[in-house]
Amino acid sequence: MIPQGKQRLGINIDHVATVRNARGSAWPDPLRAAILAEASGADGITAHLREDRRHIHDADIEALRAGIGIPLNFECAATDEMAAIALRIKPHAICLVPEKREERTTEGGLDVAGDENRLAQFIAPLRDAGCRVSMFIGHDERQIRSSARIGAAVVELHTGHYSELHAEGRFDEAEAELAALREGAALAYSLGLEVHAGHGLTFDNVAPIAAIPQIMELNIGHFLIGEAVFMGLGAAIEEMRRRMDAARA
Ligand code: PXP
């Protein structure tokens, strides 16, 4: 059995805030981007409130929570500070990610297996508050089984390594990584987890990921915000949607 229904496209708007913060001005406004994304067919908005607030700020999260009509996926590290914010905001979903100050982006998956007891306790109140909690992990079996054991609703599989291999033209290795992602998606789904994927996805590499039947949602940010410079954000989202649908047809 594979899940039914359309694969959702979540848009990560962090890098609208990156451009805004480069000047310390009020524009471009992430909320405006989110509203445009919604109007262009996005099924959700992801925003990552990092500990160092390098892109999204607390006020952006408040504005997004109040200003969009599609689900907000609040991405954060598993810290007490973020739990308090999440419990106040009560977003539709919370995606837990590892965070290192020195990294440029989320480099690897969360080590759920190595931190199982703490994470089980961490997510319990978030679940009780009605949020769908997602673990951003690699495709390895240990992390998937741990995520199921602690009661996460969702796992988001990290596609960053696949995307890098694809961009470097290392297609045999990208194919092997894809096979592992397919296996991971099937295992997660068999354990009752909803399966999402994201990181580094582009027009050129999205199709094989979108075609994995168990994956119900893709979260895509950096490429689309960049492409918006050339074709506009709405058109970029529509083109991504078209490619996802074609891959699944
Ligand atoms: N999903 C998660 C959990 C992420 O951390 C990110 C990057 O912030 C994305 C998806 C989107 O990745 P990208 O910006 O490379 O499309």
PDB file of C-alpha atoms and ligand atoms in Angstrom:
ATOM      1  CA  MET A   1       0.000   0.000   0.000  1.00  0.00           C
ATOM      2  CA  ILE A   2       1.265   3.438  -0.853  1.00  0.00           C
ATOM      3  CA  PRO A   3      -0.195   6.745   0.316  1.00  0.00           C
ATOM      4  CA  GLN A   4      -2.881   8.360  -1.755  1.00  0.00           C
ATOM      5  CA  GLY A   5      -3.267  12.010  -2.620  1.00  0.00           C
ATOM      6  CA  LYS A   6      -1.242  14.739  -4.169  1.00  0.00           C
ATOM      7  CA  GLN A   7       2.350  15.275  -3.090  1.00  0.00           C
ATOM      8  CA  ARG A   8       2.539  18.573  -1.209  1.00  0.00           C
ATOM      9  CA  LEU A   9       5.037  21.313  -1.957  1.00  0.00           C
ATOM     10  CA  GLY A  10       6.267  23.327   1.009  1.00  0.00           C
ATOM     11  CA  ILE A  11       8.219  26.497   0.317  1.00  0.00           C
ATOM     12  CA  ASN A  12      11.058  27.475   2.612  1.00  0.00           C
ATOM     13  CA  ILE A  13      11.216  31.270   2.717  1.00  0.00           C
ATOM     14  CA  ASP A  14      14.320  31.673   4.902  1.00  0.00           C
ATOM     15  CA  HIS A  15      16.391  33.191   2.148  1.00  0.00           C
ATOM     16  CA  VAL A  16      13.952  36.012   1.507  1.00  0.00           C
ATOM     17  CA  ALA A  17      14.941  37.021   5.038  1.00  0.00           C
ATOM     18  CA  THR A  18      18.617  36.500   4.178  1.00  0.00           C
ATOM     19  CA  VAL A  19      18.342  39.124   1.426  1.00  0.00           C
ATOM     20  CA  ARG A  20      16.386  41.480   3.694  1.00  0.00           C
ATOM     21  CA  ASN A  21      18.920  41.131   6.502  1.00  0.00           C
ATOM     22  CA  ALA A  22      21.807  41.904   4.146  1.00  0.00           C
ATOM     23  CA  ARG A  23      20.633  45.510   4.350  1.00  0.00           C
ATOM     24  CA  GLY A  24      18.858  45.539   7.688  1.00  0.00           C
ATOM     25  CA  SER A  25      15.799  46.941   5.907  1.00  0.00           C
ATOM     26  CA  ALA A  26      12.181  45.782   5.932  1.00  0.00           C
ATOM     27  CA  TRP A  27      12.312  44.255   2.452  1.00  0.00           C
ATOM     28  CA  PRO A  28      11.974  41.839   0.830  1.00  0.00           C
ATOM     29  CA  ASP A  29       9.331  40.753   3.318  1.00  0.00           C
ATOM     30  CA  PRO A  30       9.142  36.972   4.017  1.00  0.00           C
ATOM     31  CA  LEU A  31       5.411  37.232   4.744  1.00  0.00           C
ATOM     32  CA  ARG A  32       4.783  38.773   1.346  1.00  0.00           C
ATOM     33  CA  ALA A  33       6.759  35.932  -0.231  1.00  0.00           C
ATOM     34  CA  ALA A  34       4.723  33.392   1.743  1.00  0.00           C
ATOM     35  CA  ILE A  35       1.433  34.942   0.633  1.00  0.00           C
ATOM     36  CA  LEU A  36       2.628  34.903  -2.988  1.00  0.00           C
ATOM     37  CA  ALA A  37       3.739  31.277  -2.566  1.00  0.00           C
ATOM     38  CA  GLU A  38       0.289  30.401  -1.244  1.00  0.00           C
ATOM     39  CA  ALA A  39      -1.352  32.123  -4.211  1.00  0.00           C
ATOM     40  CA  SER A  40       0.979  30.207  -6.560  1.00  0.00           C
ATOM     41  CA  GLY A  41      -0.060  26.789  -5.290  1.00  0.00           C
ATOM     42  CA  ALA A  42       2.267  26.106  -2.360  1.00  0.00           C
ATOM     43  CA  ASP A  43       0.782  23.723   0.178  1.00  0.00           C
ATOM     44  CA  GLY A  44       2.766  24.964   3.158  1.00  0.00           C
ATOM     45  CA  ILE A  45       5.425  27.419   4.302  1.00  0.00           C
ATOM     46  CA  THR A  46       8.579  26.435   6.144  1.00  0.00           C
ATOM     47  CA  ALA A  47      10.610  28.910   8.177  1.00  0.00           C
ATOM     48  CA  HIS A  48      13.703  28.020  10.200  1.00  0.00           C
ATOM     49  CA  LEU A  49      14.260  30.117  13.308  1.00  0.00           C
ATOM     50  CA  ARG A  50      17.942  29.558  13.948  1.00  0.00           C
ATOM     51  CA  GLU A  51      19.547  30.143  17.307  1.00  0.00           C
ATOM     52  CA  ASP A  52      21.640  32.966  15.792  1.00  0.00           C
ATOM     53  CA  ARG A  53      18.608  34.475  13.953  1.00  0.00           C
ATOM     54  CA  ARG A  54      20.698  34.797  10.801  1.00  0.00           C
ATOM     55  CA  HIS A  55      17.668  34.863   8.520  1.00  0.00           C
ATOM     56  CA  ILE A  56      14.203  34.383  10.017  1.00  0.00           C
ATOM     57  CA  HIS A  57      13.495  36.533  13.094  1.00  0.00           C
ATOM     58  CA  ASP A  58      10.995  35.919  15.885  1.00  0.00           C
ATOM     59  CA  ALA A  59       8.710  38.588  14.471  1.00  0.00           C
ATOM     60  CA  ASP A  60       8.652  36.782  11.106  1.00  0.00           C
ATOM     61  CA  ILE A  61       7.334  33.650  12.774  1.00  0.00           C
ATOM     62  CA  GLU A  62       4.584  35.639  14.483  1.00  0.00           C
ATOM     63  CA  ALA A  63       3.680  37.365  11.204  1.00  0.00           C
ATOM     64  CA  LEU A  64       3.624  34.082   9.268  1.00  0.00           C
ATOM     65  CA  ARG A  65       1.493  32.373  11.880  1.00  0.00           C
ATOM     66  CA  ALA A  66      -1.070  35.154  11.658  1.00  0.00           C
ATOM     67  CA  GLY A  67      -0.804  35.956   7.973  1.00  0.00           C
ATOM     68  CA  ILE A  68      -0.927  32.757   5.921  1.00  0.00           C
ATOM     69  CA  GLY A  69      -3.817  30.433   5.213  1.00  0.00           C
ATOM     70  CA  ILE A  70      -1.736  27.308   4.574  1.00  0.00           C
ATOM     71  CA  PRO A  71       0.108  25.251   7.204  1.00  0.00           C
ATOM     72  CA  LEU A  72       3.222  26.712   8.829  1.00  0.00           C
ATOM     73  CA  ASN A  73       6.102  24.301   9.323  1.00  0.00           C
ATOM     74  CA  PHE A  74       8.281  25.752  12.073  1.00  0.00           C
ATOM     75  CA  GLU A  75      11.818  24.438  11.670  1.00  0.00           C
ATOM     76  CA  CYS A  76      14.107  24.634  14.684  1.00  0.00           C
ATOM     77  CA  ALA A  77      16.705  22.923  16.838  1.00  0.00           C
ATOM     78  CA  ALA A  78      15.559  20.822  19.796  1.00  0.00           C
ATOM     79  CA  THR A  79      16.328  23.415  22.455  1.00  0.00           C
ATOM     80  CA  ASP A  80      14.296  24.721  25.390  1.00  0.00           C
ATOM     81  CA  GLU A  81      14.157  28.174  23.824  1.00  0.00           C
ATOM     82  CA  MET A  82      12.603  26.805  20.601  1.00  0.00           C
ATOM     83  CA  ALA A  83      10.192  24.543  22.474  1.00  0.00           C
ATOM     84  CA  ALA A  84       8.867  27.578  24.367  1.00  0.00           C
ATOM     85  CA  ILE A  85       8.375  29.515  21.126  1.00  0.00           C
ATOM     86  CA  ALA A  86       6.721  26.537  19.434  1.00  0.00           C
ATOM     87  CA  LEU A  87       4.331  26.019  22.334  1.00  0.00           C
ATOM     88  CA  ARG A  88       3.335  29.678  22.217  1.00  0.00           C
ATOM     89  CA  ILE A  89       2.918  29.828  18.418  1.00  0.00           C
ATOM     90  CA  LYS A  90       1.455  26.326  17.987  1.00  0.00           C
ATOM     91  CA  PRO A  91       2.361  25.906  14.310  1.00  0.00           C
ATOM     92  CA  HIS A  92       0.772  23.143  12.263  1.00  0.00           C
ATOM     93  CA  ALA A  93       4.105  21.312  12.146  1.00  0.00           C
ATOM     94  CA  ILE A  94       7.506  21.425  13.814  1.00  0.00           C
ATOM     95  CA  CYS A  95      10.542  20.066  12.008  1.00  0.00           C
ATOM     96  CA  LEU A  96      13.476  19.359  14.297  1.00  0.00           C
ATOM     97  CA  VAL A  97      16.907  19.796  12.769  1.00  0.00           C
ATOM     98  CA  PRO A  98      20.489  19.677  14.019  1.00  0.00           C
ATOM     99  CA  GLU A  99      22.058  23.113  14.166  1.00  0.00           C
ATOM    100  CA  LYS A 100      25.659  24.222  14.222  1.00  0.00           C
ATOM    101  CA  ARG A 101      26.620  27.860  14.375  1.00  0.00           C
ATOM    102  CA  GLU A 102      29.458  27.506  11.887  1.00  0.00           C
ATOM    103  CA  GLU A 103      27.460  25.703   9.166  1.00  0.00           C
ATOM    104  CA  ARG A 104      26.090  27.484   6.134  1.00  0.00           C
ATOM    105  CA  THR A 105      22.982  25.317   6.039  1.00  0.00           C
ATOM    106  CA  THR A 106      21.646  22.220   7.786  1.00  0.00           C
ATOM    107  CA  GLU A 107      24.458  19.871   6.865  1.00  0.00           C
ATOM    108  CA  GLY A 108      23.336  16.511   8.159  1.00  0.00           C
ATOM    109  CA  GLY A 109      20.381  14.802   9.697  1.00  0.00           C
ATOM    110  CA  LEU A 110      19.388  14.744  13.324  1.00  0.00           C
ATOM    111  CA  ASP A 111      20.915  11.968  15.453  1.00  0.00           C
ATOM    112  CA  VAL A 112      17.638  10.679  16.858  1.00  0.00           C
ATOM    113  CA  ALA A 113      19.123   7.290  17.734  1.00  0.00           C
ATOM    114  CA  GLY A 114      21.869   8.880  19.819  1.00  0.00           C
ATOM    115  CA  ASP A 115      19.511  11.164  21.720  1.00  0.00           C
ATOM    116  CA  GLU A 116      16.372   9.055  21.857  1.00  0.00           C
ATOM    117  CA  ASN A 117      15.297   9.568  25.464  1.00  0.00           C
ATOM    118  CA  ARG A 118      15.784  13.320  25.458  1.00  0.00           C
ATOM    119  CA  LEU A 119      14.011  13.728  22.098  1.00  0.00           C
ATOM    120  CA  ALA A 120      11.093  11.555  23.214  1.00  0.00           C
ATOM    121  CA  GLN A 121      10.607  13.881  26.179  1.00  0.00           C
ATOM    122  CA  PHE A 122      11.166  16.932  24.019  1.00  0.00           C
ATOM    123  CA  ILE A 123       8.464  16.129  21.489  1.00  0.00           C
ATOM    124  CA  ALA A 124       5.786  14.920  23.920  1.00  0.00           C
ATOM    125  CA  PRO A 125       4.479  18.398  24.884  1.00  0.00           C
ATOM    126  CA  LEU A 126       4.670  19.553  21.253  1.00  0.00           C
ATOM    127  CA  ARG A 127       2.538  16.606  20.202  1.00  0.00           C
ATOM    128  CA  ASP A 128       0.153  17.218  23.087  1.00  0.00           C
ATOM    129  CA  ALA A 129      -0.213  20.805  21.832  1.00  0.00           C
ATOM    130  CA  GLY A 130      -1.469  19.398  18.519  1.00  0.00           C
ATOM    131  CA  CYS A 131       1.639  19.950  16.383  1.00  0.00           C
ATOM    132  CA  ARG A 132       2.850  17.364  13.883  1.00  0.00           C
ATOM    133  CA  VAL A 133       6.446  16.736  14.829  1.00  0.00           C
ATOM    134  CA  SER A 134       8.909  15.851  12.102  1.00  0.00           C
ATOM    135  CA  MET A 135      12.496  14.610  12.379  1.00  0.00           C
ATOM    136  CA  PHE A 136      14.926  15.747   9.695  1.00  0.00           C
ATOM    137  CA  ILE A 137      17.125  12.669   9.292  1.00  0.00           C
ATOM    138  CA  GLY A 138      19.328  10.752   6.910  1.00  0.00           C
ATOM    139  CA  HIS A 139      17.958   7.637   5.278  1.00  0.00           C
ATOM    140  CA  ASP A 140      19.598   5.163   7.639  1.00  0.00           C
ATOM    141  CA  GLU A 141      17.511   2.517   9.286  1.00  0.00           C
ATOM    142  CA  ARG A 142      18.567   3.324  12.866  1.00  0.00           C
ATOM    143  CA  GLN A 143      17.406   6.920  12.625  1.00  0.00           C
ATOM    144  CA  ILE A 144      14.120   5.936  11.006  1.00  0.00           C
ATOM    145  CA  ARG A 145      13.352   3.273  13.608  1.00  0.00           C
ATOM    146  CA  SER A 146      14.263   5.640  16.457  1.00  0.00           C
ATOM    147  CA  SER A 147      11.992   8.343  15.029  1.00  0.00           C
ATOM    148  CA  ALA A 148       9.103   5.881  14.996  1.00  0.00           C
ATOM    149  CA  ARG A 149       9.870   4.706  18.544  1.00  0.00           C
ATOM    150  CA  ILE A 150       9.828   8.204  20.039  1.00  0.00           C
ATOM    151  CA  GLY A 151       6.432   8.923  18.492  1.00  0.00           C
ATOM    152  CA  ALA A 152       7.300  11.386  15.730  1.00  0.00           C
ATOM    153  CA  ALA A 153       4.486  11.772  13.196  1.00  0.00           C
ATOM    154  CA  VAL A 154       6.775  12.534  10.281  1.00  0.00           C
ATOM    155  CA  VAL A 155      10.321  12.023   9.063  1.00  0.00           C
ATOM    156  CA  GLU A 156      11.827  14.363   6.515  1.00  0.00           C
ATOM    157  CA  LEU A 157      14.610  12.622   4.606  1.00  0.00           C
ATOM    158  CA  HIS A 158      17.668  14.764   3.892  1.00  0.00           C
ATOM    159  CA  THR A 159      18.242  14.932   0.126  1.00  0.00           C
ATOM    160  CA  GLY A 160      21.320  17.173   0.372  1.00  0.00           C
ATOM    161  CA  HIS A 161      23.864  14.468  -0.406  1.00  0.00           C
ATOM    162  CA  TYR A 162      21.875  13.250  -3.414  1.00  0.00           C
ATOM    163  CA  SER A 163      21.607  16.853  -4.651  1.00  0.00           C
ATOM    164  CA  GLU A 164      25.341  17.457  -4.323  1.00  0.00           C
ATOM    165  CA  LEU A 165      26.240  14.263  -6.179  1.00  0.00           C
ATOM    166  CA  HIS A 166      23.785  15.169  -8.932  1.00  0.00           C
ATOM    167  CA  ALA A 167      25.185  18.709  -9.234  1.00  0.00           C
ATOM    168  CA  GLU A 168      28.739  17.344  -9.494  1.00  0.00           C
ATOM    169  CA  GLY A 169      27.725  14.989 -12.307  1.00  0.00           C
ATOM    170  CA  ARG A 170      28.452  11.906 -10.177  1.00  0.00           C
ATOM    171  CA  PHE A 171      25.336  10.198 -11.447  1.00  0.00           C
ATOM    172  CA  ASP A 172      26.198   6.610 -10.452  1.00  0.00           C
ATOM    173  CA  GLU A 173      26.696   7.693  -6.863  1.00  0.00           C
ATOM    174  CA  ALA A 174      23.563   9.837  -7.008  1.00  0.00           C
ATOM    175  CA  GLU A 175      21.676   6.757  -8.194  1.00  0.00           C
ATOM    176  CA  ALA A 176      22.970   4.745  -5.223  1.00  0.00           C
ATOM    177  CA  GLU A 177      21.924   7.537  -2.872  1.00  0.00           C
ATOM    178  CA  LEU A 178      18.497   7.573  -4.514  1.00  0.00           C
ATOM    179  CA  ALA A 179      18.161   3.844  -3.958  1.00  0.00           C
ATOM    180  CA  ALA A 180      18.925   4.355  -0.269  1.00  0.00           C
ATOM    181  CA  LEU A 181      16.375   7.176  -0.069  1.00  0.00           C
ATOM    182  CA  ARG A 182      13.776   4.913  -1.690  1.00  0.00           C
ATOM    183  CA  GLU A 183      14.492   2.167   0.823  1.00  0.00           C
ATOM    184  CA  GLY A 184      14.372   4.631   3.707  1.00  0.00           C
ATOM    185  CA  ALA A 185      11.054   6.054   2.521  1.00  0.00           C
ATOM    186  CA  ALA A 186       9.548   2.570   2.239  1.00  0.00           C
ATOM    187  CA  LEU A 187      10.758   1.572   5.703  1.00  0.00           C
ATOM    188  CA  ALA A 188       9.523   4.795   7.323  1.00  0.00           C
ATOM    189  CA  TYR A 189       6.143   4.437   5.684  1.00  0.00           C
ATOM    190  CA  SER A 190       5.871   0.804   6.794  1.00  0.00           C
ATOM    191  CA  LEU A 191       6.441   1.955  10.381  1.00  0.00           C
ATOM    192  CA  GLY A 192       3.518   4.359  10.152  1.00  0.00           C
ATOM    193  CA  LEU A 193       5.528   7.535   9.637  1.00  0.00           C
ATOM    194  CA  GLU A 194       4.523  10.185   7.110  1.00  0.00           C
ATOM    195  CA  VAL A 195       7.482  10.727   4.808  1.00  0.00           C
ATOM    196  CA  HIS A 196       8.757  14.101   3.582  1.00  0.00           C
ATOM    197  CA  ALA A 197      12.006  15.030   1.844  1.00  0.00           C
ATOM    198  CA  GLY A 198      14.037  18.106   1.132  1.00  0.00           C
ATOM    199  CA  HIS A 199      17.319  19.956   0.829  1.00  0.00           C
ATOM    200  CA  GLY A 200      19.117  21.043  -2.304  1.00  0.00           C
ATOM    201  CA  LEU A 201      16.238  20.213  -4.665  1.00  0.00           C
ATOM    202  CA  THR A 202      16.143  21.990  -8.032  1.00  0.00           C
ATOM    203  CA  PHE A 203      14.262  21.798 -11.337  1.00  0.00           C
ATOM    204  CA  ASP A 204      16.952  19.403 -12.595  1.00  0.00           C
ATOM    205  CA  ASN A 205      17.107  16.950  -9.722  1.00  0.00           C
ATOM    206  CA  VAL A 206      13.570  16.946  -8.292  1.00  0.00           C
ATOM    207  CA  ALA A 207      11.927  14.325 -10.529  1.00  0.00           C
ATOM    208  CA  PRO A 208      13.401  11.090  -9.070  1.00  0.00           C
ATOM    209  CA  ILE A 209      12.682  12.302  -5.531  1.00  0.00           C
ATOM    210  CA  ALA A 210       9.147  13.405  -6.385  1.00  0.00           C
ATOM    211  CA  ALA A 211       8.565   9.989  -7.952  1.00  0.00           C
ATOM    212  CA  ILE A 212       9.193   8.089  -4.692  1.00  0.00           C
ATOM    213  CA  PRO A 213       5.627   7.027  -3.923  1.00  0.00           C
ATOM    214  CA  GLN A 214       5.809   7.170  -0.118  1.00  0.00           C
ATOM    215  CA  ILE A 215       7.025  10.787  -0.077  1.00  0.00           C
ATOM    216  CA  MET A 216       4.025  12.987   0.624  1.00  0.00           C
ATOM    217  CA  GLU A 217       5.762  16.371   0.845  1.00  0.00           C
ATOM    218  CA  LEU A 218       8.823  18.131  -0.526  1.00  0.00           C
ATOM    219  CA  ASN A 219      10.242  21.209   1.171  1.00  0.00           C
ATOM    220  CA  ILE A 220      12.201  23.439  -1.169  1.00  0.00           C
ATOM    221  CA  GLY A 221      13.752  26.827  -0.539  1.00  0.00           C
ATOM    222  CA  HIS A 222      17.127  28.083  -1.689  1.00  0.00           C
ATOM    223  CA  PHE A 223      16.837  27.171  -5.379  1.00  0.00           C
ATOM    224  CA  LEU A 224      13.342  28.644  -5.743  1.00  0.00           C
ATOM    225  CA  ILE A 225      14.203  31.895  -3.988  1.00  0.00           C
ATOM    226  CA  GLY A 226      17.232  32.199  -6.275  1.00  0.00           C
ATOM    227  CA  GLU A 227      15.212  31.345  -9.370  1.00  0.00           C
ATOM    228  CA  ALA A 228      12.700  34.007  -8.365  1.00  0.00           C
ATOM    229  CA  VAL A 229      15.320  36.607  -9.365  1.00  0.00           C
ATOM    230  CA  PHE A 230      15.053  35.405 -12.953  1.00  0.00           C
ATOM    231  CA  MET A 231      11.499  34.178 -13.452  1.00  0.00           C
ATOM    232  CA  GLY A 232       9.582  35.437 -10.434  1.00  0.00           C
ATOM    233  CA  LEU A 233       8.685  33.444  -7.327  1.00  0.00           C
ATOM    234  CA  GLY A 234       5.177  32.528  -8.494  1.00  0.00           C
ATOM    235  CA  ALA A 235       6.391  31.175 -11.835  1.00  0.00           C
ATOM    236  CA  ALA A 236       9.249  29.269 -10.164  1.00  0.00           C
ATOM    237  CA  ILE A 237       6.848  27.573  -7.754  1.00  0.00           C
ATOM    238  CA  GLU A 238       4.443  26.720 -10.582  1.00  0.00           C
ATOM    239  CA  GLU A 239       7.264  25.183 -12.614  1.00  0.00           C
ATOM    240  CA  MET A 240       8.422  23.100  -9.630  1.00  0.00           C
ATOM    241  CA  ARG A 241       4.846  21.940  -9.086  1.00  0.00           C
ATOM    242  CA  ARG A 242       4.577  20.970 -12.752  1.00  0.00           C
ATOM    243  CA  ARG A 243       7.785  18.927 -12.573  1.00  0.00           C
ATOM    244  CA  MET A 244       6.674  17.167  -9.382  1.00  0.00           C
ATOM    245  CA  ASP A 245       3.313  16.288 -10.897  1.00  0.00           C
ATOM    246  CA  ALA A 246       4.933  15.047 -14.123  1.00  0.00           C
ATOM    247  CA  ALA A 247       7.344  12.848 -12.155  1.00  0.00           C
ATOM    248  CA  ARG A 248       4.469  11.298 -10.256  1.00  0.00           C
ATOM    249  CA  ALA A 249       2.156  10.797 -13.193  1.00  0.00           C
TER     250      ALA A 249
HETATM  251  N1  PXP B   1      14.041  20.893   4.754  1.00  0.00           N
HETATM  252  C1  PXP B   1      14.841  21.196   5.802  1.00  0.00           C
HETATM  253  C2  PXP B   1      14.609  20.470   7.080  1.00  0.00           C
HETATM  254  C3  PXP B   1      15.826  22.196   5.701  1.00  0.00           C
HETATM  255  O1  PXP B   1      16.618  22.467   6.747  1.00  0.00           O
HETATM  256  C4  PXP B   1      15.953  22.898   4.490  1.00  0.00           C
HETATM  257  C5  PXP B   1      16.959  23.994   4.372  1.00  0.00           C
HETATM  258  O2  PXP B   1      16.743  24.980   5.281  1.00  0.00           O
HETATM  259  C6  PXP B   1      15.103  22.561   3.440  1.00  0.00           C
HETATM  260  C7  PXP B   1      14.175  21.544   3.582  1.00  0.00           C
HETATM  261  C8  PXP B   1      15.160  23.274   2.126  1.00  0.00           C
HETATM  262  O3  PXP B   1      16.429  23.142   1.554  1.00  0.00           O
HETATM  263  P1  PXP B   1      16.817  24.075   0.360  1.00  0.00           P
HETATM  264  O4  PXP B   1      16.800  25.468   0.864  1.00  0.00           O
HETATM  265  O5  PXP B   1      18.192  23.602  -0.005  1.00  0.00           O
HETATM  266  O6  PXP B   1      15.812  23.846  -0.721  1.00  0.00           O
END
